[in-house]
């Protein structure tokens, strides 16, 4: 029994924050395909499960606080120095640490909208102000407008590529123009959570841009292509001075021992995992082709999801999908994001899409 009501004042900014809405899950015992959280539909590889089991026997100990072996393996893989890599509890946590490391109260963070729903929350929690720049009707980021939104109060610009939930990736030429226009003391975060799914030949090589621009930071994750969403491992790639500041701002021991060993095993199994990524990309192509054949105008997704700008019909459509056995992610009044998962799930989704097709 609890007695009394807490009278401790809460931070006023929290009252205005939208809650992060997790993708719908199937009710216990109900069968449904979960296409609502951009997860990898494949279960972990046996070698990764074995690494997780091995790590389990050590969980009475704290993990290596700096995830040294994993950090070194990522650095080796990306051909950067280990001092440039900071691992954290998923890239969403790392984003929070990046903002905490650079933002003073009242600084502005320019971000595209609609984009990853965690951005407004992370910016507010970092005591900064968000400046939203609408994405273009084709789901692409409006990089010239984002550059124009930078003022002397701007500390960070978030570039989500591919953009969640609309799907397109930025192009190399436009990103180079953007970086040339942004002052060098403004941090540009390239959030590349879905980079392994990109097949657009004009997409940038973010590591090359990172090498050329000291104000560029990359965010990547093991949650999507590597299928470790449940273990929470992501990382930033930043110049060592900034990386050290991000580490200072990080939750101590944020990456568990189990997560560190699973991520290392995933890097070792990368070839096998990238075969799965290829299959997901092929399924995305099939999903997009099916939608185009039905007359839908959908953005050019370079990620593991597609976007239907359904406006007022969003919630009805998502409910119809759920009744048919696929859970999708509605953004009320705006559109529905559908993750690319199992083949059968695509078939069910396309049947529902056909019922609502423009022609
Ligand atoms: C654009 C983007 N960035 C970051 C993340 C966070 O991923 P995680 O915290 O699992 O690494 C997501 C997850 O959905 C995302 O869509």
Tab-separated table of C-alpha atoms and ligand atoms in Angstrom:
chain	number	residue	atom	x	y	z
A	1	UNK	CA	0.000	0.000	0.000
A	2	UNK	CA	1.366	3.419	-0.967
A	3	UNK	CA	0.573	6.299	1.358
A	4	UNK	CA	0.587	9.962	0.291
A	5	UNK	CA	0.930	11.683	-3.056
A	6	UNK	CA	4.314	12.882	-4.315
A	7	UNK	CA	4.449	16.678	-4.277
A	8	UNK	CA	7.889	16.941	-5.819
A	9	UNK	CA	7.651	19.368	-8.741
A	10	UNK	CA	8.398	17.782	-12.105
A	11	UNK	CA	10.369	19.448	-14.882
A	12	UNK	CA	7.859	21.592	-16.748
A	13	UNK	CA	9.208	20.602	-20.170
A	14	UNK	CA	8.159	16.986	-19.585
A	15	UNK	CA	4.475	17.873	-19.642
A	16	UNK	CA	4.767	18.986	-23.272
A	17	UNK	CA	6.790	16.020	-24.478
A	18	UNK	CA	5.096	13.538	-26.767
A	19	UNK	CA	5.430	10.011	-25.407
A	20	UNK	CA	7.595	7.704	-27.514
A	21	UNK	CA	5.031	5.297	-28.947
A	22	UNK	CA	6.470	1.803	-29.338
A	23	UNK	CA	5.317	-0.260	-32.307
A	24	UNK	CA	2.242	-2.392	-31.557
A	25	UNK	CA	2.830	-5.923	-30.272
A	26	UNK	CA	0.545	-8.882	-30.795
A	27	UNK	CA	-1.669	-9.796	-27.836
A	28	UNK	CA	-0.488	-12.865	-25.938
A	29	UNK	CA	-1.552	-15.946	-27.857
A	30	UNK	CA	-2.616	-13.962	-30.941
A	31	UNK	CA	-0.835	-14.571	-34.227
A	32	UNK	CA	0.242	-11.422	-36.025
A	33	UNK	CA	3.221	-10.278	-38.036
A	34	UNK	CA	4.974	-7.374	-36.313
A	35	UNK	CA	5.800	-4.772	-38.935
A	36	UNK	CA	5.586	-1.883	-36.496
A	37	UNK	CA	9.135	-1.313	-35.173
A	38	UNK	CA	11.544	-1.665	-38.123
A	39	UNK	CA	12.983	-4.802	-36.568
A	40	UNK	CA	14.897	-7.512	-38.344
A	41	UNK	CA	12.528	-10.440	-38.871
A	42	UNK	CA	15.307	-13.051	-38.609
A	43	UNK	CA	16.141	-14.656	-35.255
A	44	UNK	CA	19.765	-14.390	-34.087
A	45	UNK	CA	22.326	-16.646	-35.766
A	46	UNK	CA	23.404	-19.727	-33.761
A	47	UNK	CA	26.883	-18.215	-33.343
A	48	UNK	CA	25.348	-15.085	-31.807
A	49	UNK	CA	23.089	-17.124	-29.508
A	50	UNK	CA	26.192	-19.060	-28.393
A	51	UNK	CA	28.010	-15.793	-27.600
A	52	UNK	CA	25.008	-14.608	-25.587
A	53	UNK	CA	24.958	-17.885	-23.633
A	54	UNK	CA	28.706	-17.623	-22.946
A	55	UNK	CA	28.322	-14.048	-21.726
A	56	UNK	CA	25.425	-14.965	-19.443
A	57	UNK	CA	27.698	-16.701	-16.901
A	58	UNK	CA	29.480	-13.411	-16.131
A	59	UNK	CA	26.501	-11.193	-15.434
A	60	UNK	CA	27.271	-10.961	-11.711
A	61	UNK	CA	30.120	-8.620	-12.816
A	62	UNK	CA	29.842	-5.144	-14.306
A	63	UNK	CA	30.686	-5.057	-18.005
A	64	UNK	CA	33.794	-3.423	-19.451
A	65	UNK	CA	32.681	0.201	-19.075
A	66	UNK	CA	34.219	1.349	-22.354
A	67	UNK	CA	33.323	-1.793	-24.335
A	68	UNK	CA	36.993	-1.850	-25.315
A	69	UNK	CA	37.043	-4.944	-27.502
A	70	UNK	CA	33.832	-3.995	-29.297
A	71	UNK	CA	34.984	-0.405	-29.781
A	72	UNK	CA	38.245	-1.649	-31.276
A	73	UNK	CA	36.427	-4.099	-33.552
A	74	UNK	CA	34.070	-1.361	-34.822
A	75	UNK	CA	36.998	1.019	-35.341
A	76	UNK	CA	38.892	-1.650	-37.282
A	77	UNK	CA	35.815	-2.400	-39.398
A	78	UNK	CA	35.283	1.303	-40.223
A	79	UNK	CA	39.002	2.159	-40.544
A	80	UNK	CA	38.851	4.879	-37.877
A	81	UNK	CA	40.819	5.172	-34.624
A	82	UNK	CA	39.241	3.495	-31.562
A	83	UNK	CA	39.238	6.892	-29.827
A	84	UNK	CA	36.581	7.946	-32.382
A	85	UNK	CA	34.072	5.244	-31.428
A	86	UNK	CA	31.647	5.547	-28.490
A	87	UNK	CA	29.265	2.658	-27.850
A	88	UNK	CA	26.034	3.099	-25.912
A	89	UNK	CA	22.679	1.601	-25.014
A	90	UNK	CA	21.327	1.742	-28.557
A	91	UNK	CA	21.974	4.670	-30.876
A	92	UNK	CA	18.979	6.464	-29.374
A	93	UNK	CA	20.841	6.695	-26.063
A	94	UNK	CA	24.032	7.732	-27.850
A	95	UNK	CA	22.096	10.551	-29.538
A	96	UNK	CA	21.030	11.782	-26.102
A	97	UNK	CA	24.642	11.700	-24.926
A	98	UNK	CA	25.801	13.613	-28.025
A	99	UNK	CA	23.237	16.339	-27.346
A	100	UNK	CA	24.100	16.457	-23.651
A	101	UNK	CA	27.769	16.783	-24.578
A	102	UNK	CA	27.328	19.846	-26.792
A	103	UNK	CA	24.070	21.684	-25.977
A	104	UNK	CA	23.737	24.492	-23.473
A	105	UNK	CA	20.241	25.380	-22.241
A	106	UNK	CA	18.348	27.224	-24.962
A	107	UNK	CA	20.568	26.149	-27.870
A	108	UNK	CA	18.708	25.162	-31.014
A	109	UNK	CA	18.745	21.808	-32.755
A	110	UNK	CA	17.515	21.764	-36.346
A	111	UNK	CA	15.789	18.546	-37.337
A	112	UNK	CA	13.662	17.278	-40.208
A	113	UNK	CA	10.004	16.561	-39.547
A	114	UNK	CA	8.413	14.117	-39.776
A	115	UNK	CA	11.400	12.085	-38.718
A	116	UNK	CA	12.462	9.759	-35.914
A	117	UNK	CA	10.015	10.367	-33.087
A	118	UNK	CA	12.745	10.214	-30.434
A	119	UNK	CA	14.357	13.427	-31.736
A	120	UNK	CA	12.016	15.986	-30.144
A	121	UNK	CA	12.194	14.091	-26.847
A	122	UNK	CA	15.997	13.866	-26.867
A	123	UNK	CA	16.392	17.545	-27.774
A	124	UNK	CA	14.063	18.703	-25.007
A	125	UNK	CA	15.705	16.455	-22.415
A	126	UNK	CA	19.048	18.033	-23.405
A	127	UNK	CA	17.528	21.443	-22.482
A	128	UNK	CA	17.705	22.510	-26.127
A	129	UNK	CA	15.000	23.828	-28.463
A	130	UNK	CA	13.905	21.964	-31.562
A	131	UNK	CA	13.556	23.728	-34.904
A	132	UNK	CA	11.563	21.495	-37.229
A	133	UNK	CA	12.027	21.682	-40.991
A	134	UNK	CA	9.297	19.863	-42.951
A	135	UNK	CA	10.365	17.001	-45.210
A	136	UNK	CA	9.456	17.385	-48.880
A	137	UNK	CA	6.261	15.797	-50.267
A	138	UNK	CA	8.336	12.938	-51.722
A	139	UNK	CA	9.628	12.090	-48.232
A	140	UNK	CA	13.119	13.528	-48.832
A	141	UNK	CA	14.869	15.854	-46.417
A	142	UNK	CA	14.852	19.497	-47.485
A	143	UNK	CA	18.562	20.077	-46.883
A	144	UNK	CA	18.630	23.636	-48.321
A	145	UNK	CA	15.802	24.605	-45.951
A	146	UNK	CA	17.606	22.899	-43.066
A	147	UNK	CA	20.781	24.864	-43.852
A	148	UNK	CA	18.705	28.055	-44.033
A	149	UNK	CA	17.215	27.281	-40.596
A	150	UNK	CA	20.672	27.427	-38.974
A	151	UNK	CA	21.171	30.575	-36.899
A	152	UNK	CA	23.804	31.643	-34.417
A	153	UNK	CA	21.764	29.789	-31.784
A	154	UNK	CA	22.045	26.464	-33.632
A	155	UNK	CA	24.366	23.935	-32.024
A	156	UNK	CA	23.333	20.720	-33.843
A	157	UNK	CA	21.579	19.620	-37.029
A	158	UNK	CA	20.127	16.111	-37.164
A	159	UNK	CA	20.215	14.487	-40.593
A	160	UNK	CA	18.306	11.214	-40.594
A	161	UNK	CA	19.401	9.180	-43.608
A	162	UNK	CA	17.491	7.119	-44.597
A	163	UNK	CA	14.752	9.130	-42.953
A	164	UNK	CA	12.510	7.266	-40.519
A	165	UNK	CA	9.589	7.001	-41.290
A	166	UNK	CA	9.542	8.270	-44.891
A	167	UNK	CA	12.459	6.181	-46.230
A	168	UNK	CA	14.642	8.098	-48.724
A	169	UNK	CA	18.371	8.601	-48.158
A	170	UNK	CA	20.051	11.940	-48.772
A	171	UNK	CA	22.240	12.242	-51.871
A	172	UNK	CA	25.974	12.840	-51.738
A	173	UNK	CA	25.937	16.077	-53.773
A	174	UNK	CA	23.168	17.729	-51.711
A	175	UNK	CA	24.793	16.675	-48.451
A	176	UNK	CA	28.136	18.132	-49.571
A	177	UNK	CA	26.411	21.423	-50.446
A	178	UNK	CA	24.698	21.344	-47.065
A	179	UNK	CA	27.965	20.730	-45.193
A	180	UNK	CA	29.594	23.573	-47.104
A	181	UNK	CA	26.769	25.897	-46.024
A	182	UNK	CA	26.701	24.956	-42.321
A	183	UNK	CA	29.163	26.775	-40.006
A	184	UNK	CA	32.002	24.613	-38.764
A	185	UNK	CA	31.043	25.050	-35.127
A	186	UNK	CA	27.625	23.460	-35.716
A	187	UNK	CA	27.569	19.717	-35.210
A	188	UNK	CA	25.981	17.686	-38.015
A	189	UNK	CA	24.722	14.313	-36.807
A	190	UNK	CA	24.233	11.798	-39.615
A	191	UNK	CA	21.863	9.234	-38.125
A	192	UNK	CA	22.512	6.154	-40.206
A	193	UNK	CA	20.497	3.562	-38.306
A	194	UNK	CA	19.484	1.941	-41.622
A	195	UNK	CA	22.656	2.500	-43.663
A	196	UNK	CA	23.156	-1.192	-44.491
A	197	UNK	CA	19.867	-1.211	-46.432
A	198	UNK	CA	20.792	1.709	-48.712
A	199	UNK	CA	21.122	0.832	-52.407
A	200	UNK	CA	20.826	4.334	-53.920
A	201	UNK	CA	24.034	4.785	-55.934
A	202	UNK	CA	23.941	8.521	-55.211
A	203	UNK	CA	23.891	8.067	-51.439
A	204	UNK	CA	26.886	9.510	-49.585
A	205	UNK	CA	29.854	7.654	-48.156
A	206	UNK	CA	29.391	9.014	-44.651
A	207	UNK	CA	32.780	7.823	-43.460
A	208	UNK	CA	34.449	9.841	-46.222
A	209	UNK	CA	32.432	12.900	-45.191
A	210	UNK	CA	33.363	12.264	-41.562
A	211	UNK	CA	37.038	12.249	-42.574
A	212	UNK	CA	36.628	15.561	-44.413
A	213	UNK	CA	34.432	17.420	-41.914
A	214	UNK	CA	35.431	17.630	-38.233
A	215	UNK	CA	31.881	18.725	-37.329
A	216	UNK	CA	30.281	15.500	-38.630
A	217	UNK	CA	29.242	12.707	-36.265
A	218	UNK	CA	27.811	9.370	-37.393
A	219	UNK	CA	25.304	7.321	-35.439
A	220	UNK	CA	24.955	3.641	-36.234
A	221	UNK	CA	23.336	0.660	-34.574
A	222	UNK	CA	23.348	-3.108	-34.208
A	223	UNK	CA	19.540	-3.045	-33.846
A	224	UNK	CA	18.469	-3.183	-37.476
A	225	UNK	CA	20.715	-4.920	-40.030
A	226	UNK	CA	22.491	-6.919	-37.300
A	227	UNK	CA	19.247	-7.960	-35.619
A	228	UNK	CA	20.151	-7.083	-32.022
A	229	UNK	CA	17.360	-4.606	-31.221
A	230	UNK	CA	16.615	-6.381	-27.955
A	231	UNK	CA	20.172	-6.078	-26.665
A	232	UNK	CA	20.563	-2.305	-27.170
A	233	UNK	CA	23.915	-1.516	-28.793
A	234	UNK	CA	24.617	1.515	-30.945
A	235	UNK	CA	27.551	3.826	-31.385
A	236	UNK	CA	28.779	7.215	-32.487
A	237	UNK	CA	31.787	7.909	-34.681
A	238	UNK	CA	33.220	11.317	-33.824
A	239	UNK	CA	36.517	13.193	-33.666
A	240	UNK	CA	38.390	12.019	-30.526
A	241	UNK	CA	37.826	15.294	-28.608
A	242	UNK	CA	34.093	15.107	-29.143
A	243	UNK	CA	34.035	11.326	-28.625
A	244	UNK	CA	35.647	11.845	-25.219
A	245	UNK	CA	32.936	14.362	-24.331
A	246	UNK	CA	30.201	11.931	-25.440
A	247	UNK	CA	31.797	9.261	-23.250
A	248	UNK	CA	31.750	11.676	-20.306
A	249	UNK	CA	28.036	12.292	-20.885
A	250	UNK	CA	27.217	8.566	-21.203
A	251	UNK	CA	25.485	6.333	-18.698
A	252	UNK	CA	28.226	4.319	-16.991
A	253	UNK	CA	28.258	0.641	-18.030
A	254	UNK	CA	25.540	1.351	-20.601
A	255	UNK	CA	26.394	-1.591	-22.848
A	256	UNK	CA	25.953	-4.890	-21.027
A	257	UNK	CA	28.516	-7.680	-21.263
A	258	UNK	CA	25.923	-9.802	-23.075
A	259	UNK	CA	25.351	-7.009	-25.604
A	260	UNK	CA	29.087	-6.456	-26.104
A	261	UNK	CA	29.756	-10.136	-26.845
A	262	UNK	CA	26.683	-10.429	-29.078
A	263	UNK	CA	27.743	-7.376	-31.087
A	264	UNK	CA	31.272	-8.768	-31.447
A	265	UNK	CA	29.848	-12.105	-32.615
A	266	UNK	CA	27.636	-10.215	-35.083
A	267	UNK	CA	30.635	-8.416	-36.532
A	268	UNK	CA	32.355	-11.777	-36.941
A	269	UNK	CA	29.223	-13.143	-38.658
A	270	UNK	CA	28.778	-10.031	-40.755
A	271	UNK	CA	28.876	-11.824	-44.081
A	272	UNK	CA	26.000	-14.125	-43.078
A	273	UNK	CA	24.027	-11.192	-41.668
A	274	UNK	CA	24.493	-9.129	-44.801
A	275	UNK	CA	22.997	-11.968	-46.850
A	276	UNK	CA	19.873	-11.474	-44.733
A	277	UNK	CA	20.026	-7.722	-45.324
A	278	UNK	CA	20.096	-8.461	-49.057
A	279	UNK	CA	16.969	-10.609	-48.667
A	280	UNK	CA	15.224	-7.785	-46.789
A	281	UNK	CA	16.206	-5.345	-49.545
A	282	UNK	CA	14.767	-7.760	-52.134
A	283	UNK	CA	11.551	-8.000	-50.124
A	284	UNK	CA	11.425	-4.191	-49.939
A	285	UNK	CA	11.720	-4.073	-53.728
A	286	UNK	CA	8.833	-6.542	-54.007
A	287	UNK	CA	6.732	-4.538	-51.542
A	288	UNK	CA	7.379	-1.261	-53.380
A	289	UNK	CA	6.684	-2.860	-56.766
A	290	UNK	CA	3.379	-4.235	-55.443
A	291	UNK	CA	2.385	-0.809	-54.156
A	292	UNK	CA	3.378	0.913	-57.402
A	293	UNK	CA	1.340	-1.621	-59.376
A	294	UNK	CA	-1.671	-0.696	-57.222
A	295	UNK	CA	-1.174	2.989	-58.063
A	296	UNK	CA	0.358	4.175	-54.784
A	297	UNK	CA	2.878	7.007	-54.883
A	298	UNK	CA	5.349	5.911	-52.203
A	299	UNK	CA	8.720	7.488	-51.345
A	300	UNK	CA	11.854	5.729	-52.547
A	301	UNK	CA	12.619	3.779	-49.380
A	302	UNK	CA	16.270	2.965	-48.772
A	303	UNK	CA	15.514	1.421	-45.373
A	304	UNK	CA	13.690	-1.642	-44.041
A	305	UNK	CA	10.268	0.024	-44.142
A	306	UNK	CA	7.931	1.821	-46.512
A	307	UNK	CA	5.737	4.870	-45.950
A	308	UNK	CA	2.164	5.437	-47.048
A	309	UNK	CA	1.041	9.051	-46.624
A	310	UNK	CA	-2.576	8.191	-45.832
A	311	UNK	CA	-3.533	11.407	-44.021
A	312	UNK	CA	-6.982	11.042	-42.430
A	313	UNK	CA	-7.202	7.377	-43.415
A	314	UNK	CA	-4.102	6.424	-41.404
A	315	UNK	CA	-5.726	4.951	-38.311
A	316	UNK	CA	-8.465	3.096	-40.218
A	317	UNK	CA	-5.840	1.564	-42.481
A	318	UNK	CA	-3.669	0.456	-39.541
A	319	UNK	CA	-6.710	-1.100	-37.829
A	320	UNK	CA	-7.609	-2.971	-41.005
A	321	UNK	CA	-4.023	-4.267	-41.239
A	322	UNK	CA	-4.212	-5.474	-37.622
A	323	UNK	CA	-7.463	-7.340	-38.309
A	324	UNK	CA	-5.782	-8.974	-41.291
A	325	UNK	CA	-2.845	-10.081	-39.102
A	326	UNK	CA	-0.129	-7.469	-39.676
A	327	UNK	CA	0.752	-4.798	-37.132
A	328	UNK	CA	1.960	-1.547	-38.721
A	329	UNK	CA	2.932	1.815	-37.224
A	330	UNK	CA	0.336	4.580	-37.687
A	331	UNK	CA	1.227	8.254	-37.206
A	332	UNK	CA	-2.323	9.581	-36.838
A	333	UNK	CA	-3.334	12.101	-39.495
A	334	UNK	CA	-0.075	11.654	-41.377
A	335	UNK	CA	0.738	8.170	-42.570
A	336	UNK	CA	1.575	4.551	-41.903
A	337	UNK	CA	5.056	3.055	-41.718
A	338	UNK	CA	5.283	-0.608	-42.605
A	339	UNK	CA	8.457	-2.531	-41.810
A	340	UNK	CA	9.757	-5.083	-44.270
A	341	UNK	CA	9.488	-8.488	-42.658
A	342	UNK	CA	8.392	-11.967	-43.642
A	343	UNK	CA	7.222	-12.685	-47.194
A	344	UNK	CA	3.774	-13.786	-45.985
A	345	UNK	CA	3.452	-10.522	-44.060
A	346	UNK	CA	4.144	-8.531	-47.230
A	347	UNK	CA	1.443	-10.522	-49.023
A	348	UNK	CA	-1.145	-9.770	-46.344
A	349	UNK	CA	-0.156	-6.095	-46.232
A	350	UNK	CA	-0.393	-5.800	-50.018
A	351	UNK	CA	-3.888	-7.329	-49.941
A	352	UNK	CA	-5.021	-4.649	-47.471
A	353	UNK	CA	-3.238	-1.945	-49.482
A	354	UNK	CA	-5.114	-3.116	-52.576
A	355	UNK	CA	-8.454	-2.472	-50.816
A	356	UNK	CA	-7.410	1.139	-50.168
A	357	UNK	CA	-5.487	1.697	-53.405
A	358	UNK	CA	-5.870	4.962	-55.303
A	359	UNK	CA	-6.984	3.017	-58.386
B	1	LIG	C1	16.511	6.910	-37.357
B	1	LIG	C2	16.741	6.075	-36.136
B	1	LIG	N1	17.786	6.343	-35.370
B	1	LIG	C3	18.036	5.631	-34.268
B	1	LIG	C4	17.220	4.600	-33.899
B	1	LIG	C5	17.505	3.923	-32.608
B	1	LIG	O1	17.966	2.663	-32.712
B	1	LIG	P1	18.622	1.926	-31.481
B	1	LIG	O2	18.470	2.776	-30.266
B	1	LIG	O3	17.896	0.647	-31.365
B	1	LIG	O4	20.065	1.783	-31.857
B	1	LIG	C6	16.115	4.268	-34.662
B	1	LIG	C7	15.224	3.184	-34.252
B	1	LIG	O5	14.137	2.997	-34.670
B	1	LIG	C8	15.867	5.037	-35.813
B	1	LIG	O6	14.801	4.808	-36.585
